[in-house]
PDB file of N, CA and C in Angstrom:
ATOM      1  N   MET A  11       1.014  -1.233   0.040  1.00 94.00           N
ATOM      2  CA  MET A  11       0.076   0.187  -0.176  1.00 94.00           C
ATOM      3  C   MET A  11       0.900   1.268   0.154  1.00 94.00           C
ATOM      4  N   SER A  12       0.364   2.245  -0.291  1.00 94.00           N
ATOM      5  CA  SER A  12       1.115   3.506  -0.380  1.00 94.00           C
ATOM      6  C   SER A  12       1.420   4.234   0.635  1.00 94.00           C
ATOM      7  N   ILE A  13       2.150   5.353   0.827  1.00 95.00           N
ATOM      8  CA  ILE A  13       2.720   5.819   2.493  1.00 95.00           C
ATOM      9  C   ILE A  13       1.328   6.729   2.604  1.00 95.00           C
ATOM     10  N   GLY A  14       0.303   7.299   1.572  1.00 95.00           N
ATOM     11  CA  GLY A  14      -0.744   7.905   1.841  1.00 95.00           C
ATOM     12  C   GLY A  14      -1.818   7.191   2.812  1.00 95.00           C
ATOM     13  N   ILE A  15      -1.891   5.800   2.368  1.00 96.00           N
ATOM     14  CA  ILE A  15      -2.965   4.928   3.244  1.00 96.00           C
ATOM     15  C   ILE A  15      -2.301   4.708   4.394  1.00 96.00           C
ATOM     16  N   VAL A  16      -1.052   4.565   4.484  1.00 97.00           N
ATOM     17  CA  VAL A  16       0.051   4.155   5.799  1.00 97.00           C
ATOM     18  C   VAL A  16      -0.480   5.229   6.519  1.00 97.00           C
ATOM     19  N   LYS A  17      -0.311   6.288   6.043  1.00 96.00           N
ATOM     20  CA  LYS A  17      -0.677   7.663   6.792  1.00 96.00           C
ATOM     21  C   LYS A  17      -1.964   7.820   7.762  1.00 96.00           C
ATOM     22  N   GLU A  18      -2.841   7.170   6.792  1.00 96.00           N
ATOM     23  CA  GLU A  18      -4.279   7.227   7.792  1.00 96.00           C
ATOM     24  C   GLU A  18      -4.613   6.349   8.352  1.00 96.00           C
ATOM     25  N   LEU A  19      -4.026   5.153   8.317  1.00 95.00           N
ATOM     26  CA  LEU A  19      -4.056   3.966   9.159  1.00 95.00           C
ATOM     27  C   LEU A  19      -3.402   4.254  10.540  1.00 95.00           C
ATOM     28  N   THR A  20      -2.162   4.558  10.326  1.00 95.00           N
ATOM     29  CA  THR A  20      -1.653   4.813  11.459  1.00 95.00           C
ATOM     30  C   THR A  20      -1.570   6.391  12.013  1.00 95.00           C
ATOM     31  N   GLY A  21      -1.818   7.439  11.394  1.00 96.00           N
ATOM     32  CA  GLY A  21      -1.997   8.692  11.959  1.00 96.00           C
ATOM     33  C   GLY A  21      -0.521   9.546  12.192  1.00 96.00           C
ATOM     34  N   LEU A  22       0.442   8.627  11.501  1.00 97.00           N
ATOM     35  CA  LEU A  22       1.778   9.392  11.354  1.00 97.00           C
ATOM     36  C   LEU A  22       2.190  10.125   9.862  1.00 97.00           C
ATOM     37  N   SER A  23       2.755  11.185  10.221  1.00 97.00           N
ATOM     38  CA  SER A  23       3.215  12.205   8.929  1.00 97.00           C
ATOM     39  C   SER A  23       3.945  11.126   7.854  1.00 97.00           C
ATOM     40  N   GLU A  24       4.329  11.723   6.670  1.00 96.00           N
ATOM     41  CA  GLU A  24       5.186  10.973   5.933  1.00 96.00           C
ATOM     42  C   GLU A  24       6.511  11.449   6.380  1.00 96.00           C
ATOM     43  N   ARG A  25       6.724  12.265   7.025  1.00 97.00           N
ATOM     44  CA  ARG A  25       8.370  12.688   7.598  1.00 97.00           C
ATOM     45  C   ARG A  25       8.401  11.814   8.738  1.00 97.00           C
ATOM     46  N   GLN A  26       7.306  11.418   9.518  1.00 97.00           N
ATOM     47  CA  GLN A  26       7.466  10.243  10.702  1.00 97.00           C
ATOM     48  C   GLN A  26       7.971   8.948   9.986  1.00 97.00           C
ATOM     49  N   ILE A  27       7.211   8.508   9.333  1.00 97.00           N
ATOM     50  CA  ILE A  27       7.287   7.225   8.652  1.00 97.00           C
ATOM     51  C   ILE A  27       8.577   7.195   7.601  1.00 97.00           C
ATOM     52  N   ARG A  28       9.039   8.296   6.855  1.00 96.00           N
ATOM     53  CA  ARG A  28      10.309   8.062   6.198  1.00 96.00           C
ATOM     54  C   ARG A  28      11.640   8.086   7.491  1.00 96.00           C
ATOM     55  N   TYR A  29      11.366   8.954   8.406  1.00 96.00           N
ATOM     56  CA  TYR A  29      12.163   8.859   9.498  1.00 96.00           C
ATOM     57  C   TYR A  29      12.366   7.622  10.253  1.00 96.00           C
ATOM     58  N   TYR A  30      11.723   6.951  10.250  1.00 96.00           N
ATOM     59  CA  TYR A  30      11.638   5.677  10.829  1.00 96.00           C
ATOM     60  C   TYR A  30      12.187   4.412  10.109  1.00 96.00           C
ATOM     61  N   GLU A  31      12.094   4.775   8.541  1.00 96.00           N
ATOM     62  CA  GLU A  31      12.800   4.144   7.469  1.00 96.00           C
ATOM     63  C   GLU A  31      14.308   3.945   7.948  1.00 96.00           C
ATOM     64  N   LYS A  32      14.518   5.533   7.933  1.00 95.00           N
ATOM     65  CA  LYS A  32      16.028   6.195   8.144  1.00 95.00           C
ATOM     66  C   LYS A  32      16.495   5.348   8.980  1.00 95.00           C
ATOM     67  N   ARG A  33      16.030   5.392  10.070  1.00 95.00           N
ATOM     68  CA  ARG A  33      16.523   4.716  11.134  1.00 95.00           C
ATOM     69  C   ARG A  33      16.769   3.196  11.278  1.00 95.00           C
ATOM     70  N   LYS A  34      16.385   2.843  10.238  1.00 94.00           N
ATOM     71  CA  LYS A  34      16.094   1.218  10.009  1.00 94.00           C
ATOM     72  C   LYS A  34      15.379   0.564  10.926  1.00 94.00           C
ATOM     73  N   LEU A  35      14.137   1.070  11.533  1.00 95.00           N
ATOM     74  CA  LEU A  35      12.873   0.672  11.937  1.00 95.00           C
ATOM     75  C   LEU A  35      12.248  -0.233  11.338  1.00 95.00           C
ATOM     76  N   ILE A  36      12.266   0.084  10.051  1.00 95.00           N
ATOM     77  CA  ILE A  36      10.731  -0.507   8.945  1.00 95.00           C
ATOM     78  C   ILE A  36      11.869  -0.460   7.396  1.00 95.00           C
ATOM     79  N   PHE A  37      11.321  -1.546   6.949  1.00 94.00           N
ATOM     80  CA  PHE A  37      12.312  -1.737   5.568  1.00 94.00           C
ATOM     81  C   PHE A  37      10.712  -2.239   4.413  1.00 94.00           C
ATOM     82  N   PRO A  38      10.328  -0.842   3.901  1.00 96.00           N
ATOM     83  CA  PRO A  38       9.383  -1.157   2.968  1.00 96.00           C
ATOM     84  C   PRO A  38      10.106  -1.416   1.531  1.00 96.00           C
ATOM     85  N   GLU A  39       9.017  -2.567   0.934  1.00 95.00           N
ATOM     86  CA  GLU A  39       9.604  -2.973  -0.516  1.00 95.00           C
ATOM     87  C   GLU A  39       9.361  -1.881  -1.216  1.00 95.00           C
ATOM     88  N   ARG A  40      10.254  -1.513  -2.355  1.00 94.00           N
ATOM     89  CA  ARG A  40      10.319  -0.435  -3.416  1.00 94.00           C
ATOM     90  C   ARG A  40       9.814  -1.138  -4.579  1.00 94.00           C
ATOM     91  N   THR A  41       9.191  -0.469  -5.515  1.00 93.00           N
ATOM     92  CA  THR A  41       8.982  -0.483  -6.920  1.00 93.00           C
ATOM     93  C   THR A  41      10.188  -0.539  -7.750  1.00 93.00           C
ATOM     94  N   THR A  42      10.083  -0.692  -9.031  1.00 94.00           N
ATOM     95  CA  THR A  42      11.294  -0.731  -9.786  1.00 94.00           C
ATOM     96  C   THR A  42      11.459   0.943 -10.239  1.00 94.00           C
ATOM     97  N   THR A  43      10.404   1.891  -9.694  1.00 95.00           N
ATOM     98  CA  THR A  43      10.434   3.159 -10.062  1.00 95.00           C
ATOM     99  C   THR A  43      10.955   3.637  -8.756  1.00 95.00           C
ATOM    100  N   GLY A  44      10.906   2.999  -7.649  1.00 92.00           N
ATOM    101  CA  GLY A  44      11.605   3.646  -6.272  1.00 92.00           C
ATOM    102  C   GLY A  44      10.464   3.998  -5.399  1.00 92.00           C
ATOM    103  N   ILE A  45       9.126   3.463  -5.581  1.00 94.00           N
ATOM    104  CA  ILE A  45       8.063   4.145  -4.882  1.00 94.00           C
ATOM    105  C   ILE A  45       8.103   2.849  -3.799  1.00 94.00           C
ATOM    106  N   ARG A  46       7.949   3.402  -2.452  1.00 94.00           N
ATOM    107  CA  ARG A  46       7.934   2.450  -1.505  1.00 94.00           C
ATOM    108  C   ARG A  46       6.277   1.828  -1.546  1.00 94.00           C
ATOM    109  N   LYS A  47       6.040   0.770  -0.857  1.00 96.00           N
ATOM    110  CA  LYS A  47       5.086  -0.162  -0.907  1.00 96.00           C
ATOM    111  C   LYS A  47       5.098  -0.844   0.691  1.00 96.00           C
ATOM    112  N   TYR A  48       4.107  -0.177   1.233  1.00 97.00           N
ATOM    113  CA  TYR A  48       4.122  -0.997   3.038  1.00 97.00           C
ATOM    114  C   TYR A  48       3.191  -1.922   2.866  1.00 97.00           C
ATOM    115  N   SER A  49       3.451  -3.079   3.622  1.00 95.00           N
ATOM    116  CA  SER A  49       2.872  -4.240   4.001  1.00 95.00           C
ATOM    117  C   SER A  49       2.138  -4.011   5.010  1.00 95.00           C
ATOM    118  N   PHE A  50       1.244  -5.034   5.472  1.00 95.00           N
ATOM    119  CA  PHE A  50      -0.010  -4.778   6.513  1.00 95.00           C
ATOM    120  C   PHE A  50       1.125  -4.922   8.008  1.00 95.00           C
ATOM    121  N   SER A  51       2.415  -5.573   7.806  1.00 93.00           N
ATOM    122  CA  SER A  51       3.392  -5.813   8.948  1.00 93.00           C
ATOM    123  C   SER A  51       3.712  -4.529   9.328  1.00 93.00           C
ATOM    124  N   ASP A  52       4.214  -4.042   8.010  1.00 95.00           N
ATOM    125  CA  ASP A  52       4.864  -2.514   8.293  1.00 95.00           C
ATOM    126  C   ASP A  52       4.199  -1.456   8.893  1.00 95.00           C
ATOM    127  N   VAL A  53       2.556  -1.448   8.603  1.00 96.00           N
ATOM    128  CA  VAL A  53       1.686  -1.031   9.285  1.00 96.00           C
ATOM    129  C   VAL A  53       1.872  -1.185  10.884  1.00 96.00           C
ATOM    130  N   GLU A  54       1.871  -2.411  11.246  1.00 95.00           N
ATOM    131  CA  GLU A  54       1.674  -2.821  12.446  1.00 95.00           C
ATOM    132  C   GLU A  54       3.044  -2.583  13.300  1.00 95.00           C
ATOM    133  N   ARG A  55       4.153  -2.639  12.464  1.00 95.00           N
ATOM    134  CA  ARG A  55       5.164  -2.392  13.026  1.00 95.00           C
ATOM    135  C   ARG A  55       5.352  -0.791  13.534  1.00 95.00           C
ATOM    136  N   LEU A  56       4.848   0.200  12.488  1.00 97.00           N
ATOM    137  CA  LEU A  56       4.754   1.727  12.518  1.00 97.00           C
ATOM    138  C   LEU A  56       4.155   2.111  13.596  1.00 97.00           C
ATOM    139  N   MET A  57       2.838   0.982  13.831  1.00 96.00           N
ATOM    140  CA  MET A  57       2.126   1.453  15.201  1.00 96.00           C
ATOM    141  C   MET A  57       2.677   1.324  16.069  1.00 96.00           C
ATOM    142  N   GLU A  58       3.389   0.164  16.359  1.00 94.00           N
ATOM    143  CA  GLU A  58       3.995  -0.537  17.522  1.00 94.00           C
ATOM    144  C   GLU A  58       5.093   0.583  17.815  1.00 94.00           C
ATOM    145  N   ILE A  59       6.065   1.270  16.757  1.00 96.00           N
ATOM    146  CA  ILE A  59       7.037   2.270  17.103  1.00 96.00           C
ATOM    147  C   ILE A  59       6.484   3.460  17.612  1.00 96.00           C
ATOM    148  N   ALA A  60       5.306   3.685  17.153  1.00 95.00           N
ATOM    149  CA  ALA A  60       4.487   5.348  17.619  1.00 95.00           C
ATOM    150  C   ALA A  60       4.274   5.099  19.207  1.00 95.00           C
ATOM    151  N   ASP A  61       3.785   3.691  19.636  1.00 96.00           N
ATOM    152  CA  ASP A  61       3.484   3.623  20.982  1.00 96.00           C
ATOM    153  C   ASP A  61       4.667   3.656  21.848  1.00 96.00           C
ATOM    154  N   LYS A  62       5.960   3.010  21.347  1.00 95.00           N
ATOM    155  CA  LYS A  62       7.485   3.058  21.975  1.00 95.00           C
ATOM    156  C   LYS A  62       7.901   4.433  21.990  1.00 95.00           C
ATOM    157  N   ILE A  63       7.735   5.208  20.789  1.00 95.00           N
ATOM    158  CA  ILE A  63       8.122   6.704  20.945  1.00 95.00           C
ATOM    159  C   ILE A  63       7.301   7.554  21.823  1.00 95.00           C
ATOM    160  N   GLU A  64       6.252   7.188  22.072  1.00 95.00           N
ATOM    161  CA  GLU A  64       5.047   8.144  23.142  1.00 95.00           C
ATOM    162  C   GLU A  64       5.575   7.555  24.341  1.00 95.00           C
ATOM    163  N   GLU A  65       6.186   6.410  24.667  1.00 96.00           N
ATOM    164  CA  GLU A  65       6.339   6.059  26.064  1.00 96.00           C
ATOM    165  C   GLU A  65       7.603   6.587  26.480  1.00 96.00           C
ATOM    166  N   GLY A  66       8.342   7.244  25.351  1.00 96.00           N
ATOM    167  CA  GLY A  66       9.904   8.048  25.753  1.00 96.00           C
ATOM    168  C   GLY A  66      11.062   6.912  25.378  1.00 96.00           C
ATOM    169  N   ILE A  67      10.858   6.066  24.496  1.00 96.00           N
ATOM    170  CA  ILE A  67      12.062   5.035  24.209  1.00 96.00           C
ATOM    171  C   ILE A  67      12.567   5.501  23.249  1.00 96.00           C
ATOM    172  N   GLN A  68      13.919   5.569  23.103  1.00 95.00           N
ATOM    173  CA  GLN A  68      14.673   6.097  21.827  1.00 95.00           C
ATOM    174  C   GLN A  68      14.724   4.963  20.596  1.00 95.00           C
ATOM    175  N   THR A  69      14.849   5.853  19.532  1.00 93.00           N
ATOM    176  CA  THR A  69      14.880   4.705  18.317  1.00 93.00           C
ATOM    177  C   THR A  69      15.761   3.625  18.304  1.00 93.00           C
ATOM    178  N   HIS A  70      17.056   3.990  18.827  1.00 94.00           N
ATOM    179  CA  HIS A  70      18.170   2.774  18.771  1.00 94.00           C
ATOM    180  C   HIS A  70      17.673   2.023  19.857  1.00 94.00           C
ATOM    181  N   GLU A  71      17.039   1.896  21.070  1.00 95.00           N
ATOM    182  CA  GLU A  71      16.501   0.861  21.526  1.00 95.00           C
ATOM    183  C   GLU A  71      15.515   0.165  21.085  1.00 95.00           C
ATOM    184  N   ILE A  72      14.520   0.950  20.221  1.00 95.00           N
ATOM    185  CA  ILE A  72      13.528   0.075  19.591  1.00 95.00           C
ATOM    186  C   ILE A  72      13.874  -0.448  18.438  1.00 95.00           C
ATOM    187  N   ARG A  73      14.729  -0.355  17.969  1.00 93.00           N
ATOM    188  CA  ARG A  73      15.772  -1.151  16.625  1.00 93.00           C
ATOM    189  C   ARG A  73      16.296  -2.467  17.362  1.00 93.00           C
ATOM    190  N   SER A  74      16.914  -2.242  18.467  1.00 93.00           N
ATOM    191  CA  SER A  74      17.211  -3.254  19.147  1.00 93.00           C
ATOM    192  C   SER A  74      16.544  -4.388  19.684  1.00 93.00           C
ATOM    193  N   GLU A  75      15.169  -3.588  20.245  1.00 92.00           N
ATOM    194  CA  GLU A  75      14.301  -4.607  20.567  1.00 92.00           C
ATOM    195  C   GLU A  75      13.599  -5.502  19.485  1.00 92.00           C
ATOM    196  N   LEU A  76      13.580  -4.871  18.328  1.00 91.00           N
ATOM    197  CA  LEU A  76      12.613  -5.347  17.175  1.00 91.00           C
ATOM    198  C   LEU A  76      13.566  -6.390  16.465  1.00 91.00           C
ATOM    199  N   ALA A  77      15.047  -6.022  16.574  1.00 90.00           N
ATOM    200  CA  ALA A  77      15.708  -6.935  16.015  1.00 90.00           C
ATOM    201  C   ALA A  77      16.036  -8.242  16.807  1.00 90.00           C
ATOM    202  N   LYS A  78      15.524  -8.305  17.874  1.00 90.00           N
ATOM    203  CA  LYS A  78      15.553  -9.305  18.826  1.00 90.00           C
ATOM    204  C   LYS A  78      14.247 -10.334  18.794  1.00 90.00           C
ATOM    205  N   GLN A  79      13.069  -9.235  18.382  1.00 88.00           N
ATOM    206  CA  GLN A  79      11.698  -9.939  18.106  1.00 88.00           C
ATOM    207  C   GLN A  79      12.047 -10.614  16.924  1.00 88.00           C
ATOM    208  N   ASP A  80      12.576  -9.925  15.824  1.00 85.00           N
ATOM    209  CA  ASP A  80      12.815 -10.827  14.418  1.00 85.00           C
ATOM    210  C   ASP A  80      13.471 -12.042  14.559  1.00 85.00           C
ATOM    211  N   LYS A  81      14.681 -11.824  15.180  1.00 87.00           N
ATOM    212  CA  LYS A  81      15.403 -13.001  15.403  1.00 87.00           C
ATOM    213  C   LYS A  81      14.416 -14.435  15.900  1.00 87.00           C
ATOM    214  N   LYS A  82      13.815 -13.935  17.165  1.00 87.00           N
ATOM    215  CA  LYS A  82      13.211 -15.052  18.037  1.00 87.00           C
ATOM    216  C   LYS A  82      12.106 -15.568  16.816  1.00 87.00           C
ATOM    217  N   LEU A  83      11.634 -14.806  15.834  1.00 83.00           N
ATOM    218  CA  LEU A  83      10.390 -15.126  15.094  1.00 83.00           C
ATOM    219  C   LEU A  83      11.378 -16.266  13.632  1.00 83.00           C
ATOM    220  N   LYS A  84      12.469 -15.499  13.435  1.00 85.00           N
ATOM    221  CA  LYS A  84      13.088 -16.314  12.403  1.00 85.00           C
ATOM    222  C   LYS A  84      13.264 -17.762  13.097  1.00 85.00           C
ATOM    223  N   THR A  85      13.836 -17.813  14.230  1.00 86.00           N
ATOM    224  CA  THR A  85      14.206 -19.175  14.857  1.00 86.00           C
ATOM    225  C   THR A  85      12.882 -20.099  15.069  1.00 86.00           C
ATOM    226  N   LYS A  86      11.782 -19.328  15.467  1.00 81.00           N
ATOM    227  CA  LYS A  86      10.765 -20.181  15.278  1.00 81.00           C
ATOM    228  C   LYS A  86      10.196 -20.693  14.042  1.00 81.00           C
ATOM    229  N   GLU A  87      10.467 -19.625  13.050  1.00 82.00           N
ATOM    230  CA  GLU A  87      10.162 -20.287  11.795  1.00 82.00           C
ATOM    231  C   GLU A  87      10.756 -21.612  10.979  1.00 82.00           C
ATOM    232  N   VAL A  88      12.170 -21.594  11.585  1.00 83.00           N
ATOM    233  CA  VAL A  88      12.886 -22.547  11.184  1.00 83.00           C
ATOM    234  C   VAL A  88      12.721 -23.425  11.663  1.00 83.00           C
ATOM    235  N   ARG A  89      12.452 -23.566  13.266  1.00 83.00           N
ATOM    236  CA  ARG A  89      11.957 -25.017  13.822  1.00 83.00           C
ATOM    237  C   ARG A  89      10.498 -25.546  13.279  1.00 83.00           C
ATOM    238  N   GLU A  90       9.861 -24.644  12.970  1.00 85.00           N
ATOM    239  CA  GLU A  90       8.434 -25.298  12.326  1.00 85.00           C
ATOM    240  C   GLU A  90       8.781 -25.861  11.130  1.00 85.00           C
ATOM    241  N   LYS A  91       9.421 -25.527  10.411  1.00 84.00           N
ATOM    242  CA  LYS A  91       9.742 -25.779   8.850  1.00 84.00           C
ATOM    243  C   LYS A  91      10.762 -27.311   9.168  1.00 84.00           C
ATOM    244  N   MET A  92      11.402 -27.135   9.997  1.00 85.00           N
ATOM    245  CA  MET A  92      12.122 -28.530  10.222  1.00 85.00           C
ATOM    246  C   MET A  92      11.331 -29.512  10.817  1.00 85.00           C
ATOM    247  N   LEU A  93      10.369 -29.278  11.919  1.00 85.00           N
ATOM    248  CA  LEU A  93       9.564 -30.101  12.294  1.00 85.00           C
ATOM    249  C   LEU A  93       8.412 -30.859  11.038  1.00 85.00           C
ATOM    250  N   LYS A  94       8.179 -30.019  10.072  1.00 85.00           N
ATOM    251  CA  LYS A  94       7.132 -30.139   9.189  1.00 85.00           C
ATOM    252  C   LYS A  94       7.931 -31.037   8.140  1.00 85.00           C
ATOM    253  N   GLY A  95       9.171 -30.919   7.896  1.00 85.00           N
ATOM    254  CA  GLY A  95       9.957 -31.783   6.926  1.00 85.00           C
ATOM    255  C   GLY A  95      10.190 -33.019   7.802  1.00 85.00           C
ATOM    256  N   GLN A  96      10.048 -33.076   9.080  1.00 82.00           N
ATOM    257  CA  GLN A  96      10.631 -34.447   9.706  1.00 82.00           C
ATOM    258  C   GLN A  96       8.969 -35.149   9.957  1.00 82.00           C
ATOM    259  N   LEU A  97       8.049 -34.557   9.860  1.00 82.00           N
ATOM    260  CA  LEU A  97       6.832 -35.215   9.973  1.00 82.00           C
ATOM    261  C   LEU A  97       6.471 -35.792   8.637  1.00 82.00           C
ATOM    262  N   ASN A  98       6.715 -34.864   7.735  1.00 82.00           N
ATOM    263  CA  ASN A  98       6.341 -35.574   6.169  1.00 82.00           C
ATOM    264  C   ASN A  98       7.372 -36.633   5.518  1.00 82.00           C
ATOM    265  N   ALA A  99       8.687 -36.301   6.158  1.00 82.00           N
ATOM    266  CA  ALA A  99       9.626 -37.500   5.734  1.00 82.00           C
ATOM    267  C   ALA A  99       9.246 -38.753   6.482  1.00 82.00           C
ATOM    268  N   HIS A 100       8.526 -38.698   7.680  1.00 74.00           N
ATOM    269  CA  HIS A 100       8.111 -40.065   8.754  1.00 74.00           C
ATOM    270  C   HIS A 100       6.892 -40.392   7.930  1.00 74.00           C
ATOM    271  N   PHE A 101       5.870 -39.481   7.413  1.00 79.00           N
ATOM    272  CA  PHE A 101       4.807 -40.230   7.136  1.00 79.00           C
ATOM    273  C   PHE A 101       4.874 -40.630   5.580  1.00 79.00           C
ATOM    274  N   ASN A 102       5.501 -39.961   5.030  1.00 77.00           N
ATOM    275  CA  ASN A 102       5.586 -40.544   3.354  1.00 77.00           C
ATOM    276  C   ASN A 102       6.500 -41.731   3.335  1.00 77.00           C
ATOM    277  N   THR A 103       7.615 -42.173   4.157  1.00 67.00           N
ATOM    278  CA  THR A 103       8.242 -43.176   4.332  1.00 67.00           C
ATOM    279  C   THR A 103       7.453 -44.540   4.716  1.00 67.00           C
ATOM    280  N   ARG A 104       6.436 -44.346   5.297  1.00 61.00           N
ATOM    281  CA  ARG A 104       5.756 -45.178   6.263  1.00 61.00           C
ATOM    282  C   ARG A 104       4.885 -46.132   5.168  1.00 61.00           C
ATOM    283  N   LYS A 105       4.857 -47.403   5.631  1.00 60.00           N
ATOM    284  CA  LYS A 105       4.099 -48.128   4.679  1.00 60.00           C
ATOM    285  C   LYS A 105       2.787 -48.595   5.245  1.00 60.00           C
ATOM    286  N   PHE A 106       1.614 -48.597   4.499  1.00 55.00           N
ATOM    287  CA  PHE A 106       0.480 -48.901   5.563  1.00 55.00           C
ATOM    288  C   PHE A 106      -0.221 -50.355   4.911  1.00 55.00           C
TER     289      PHE A 106
END
């Protein structure tokens, strides 16, 4: 979605949204012409960032916390894929 829609959904200004990108808190995709395209997860993250900023948390602290969350999520996804692979291998090799 465009930055205009993100502004409406989050209540943030374009300047704030771009600042959070500059501070490496969000990573919107870009079209071949360089236009930012935001996902629903970007919108959720922006709302989380805005809440933390309102609580007085600094952007570098937010970035560190988000990096930890991302790492945990990726670890969980890898574990789930491994488990699914093991289950598929087990059930595909069994003879009934």
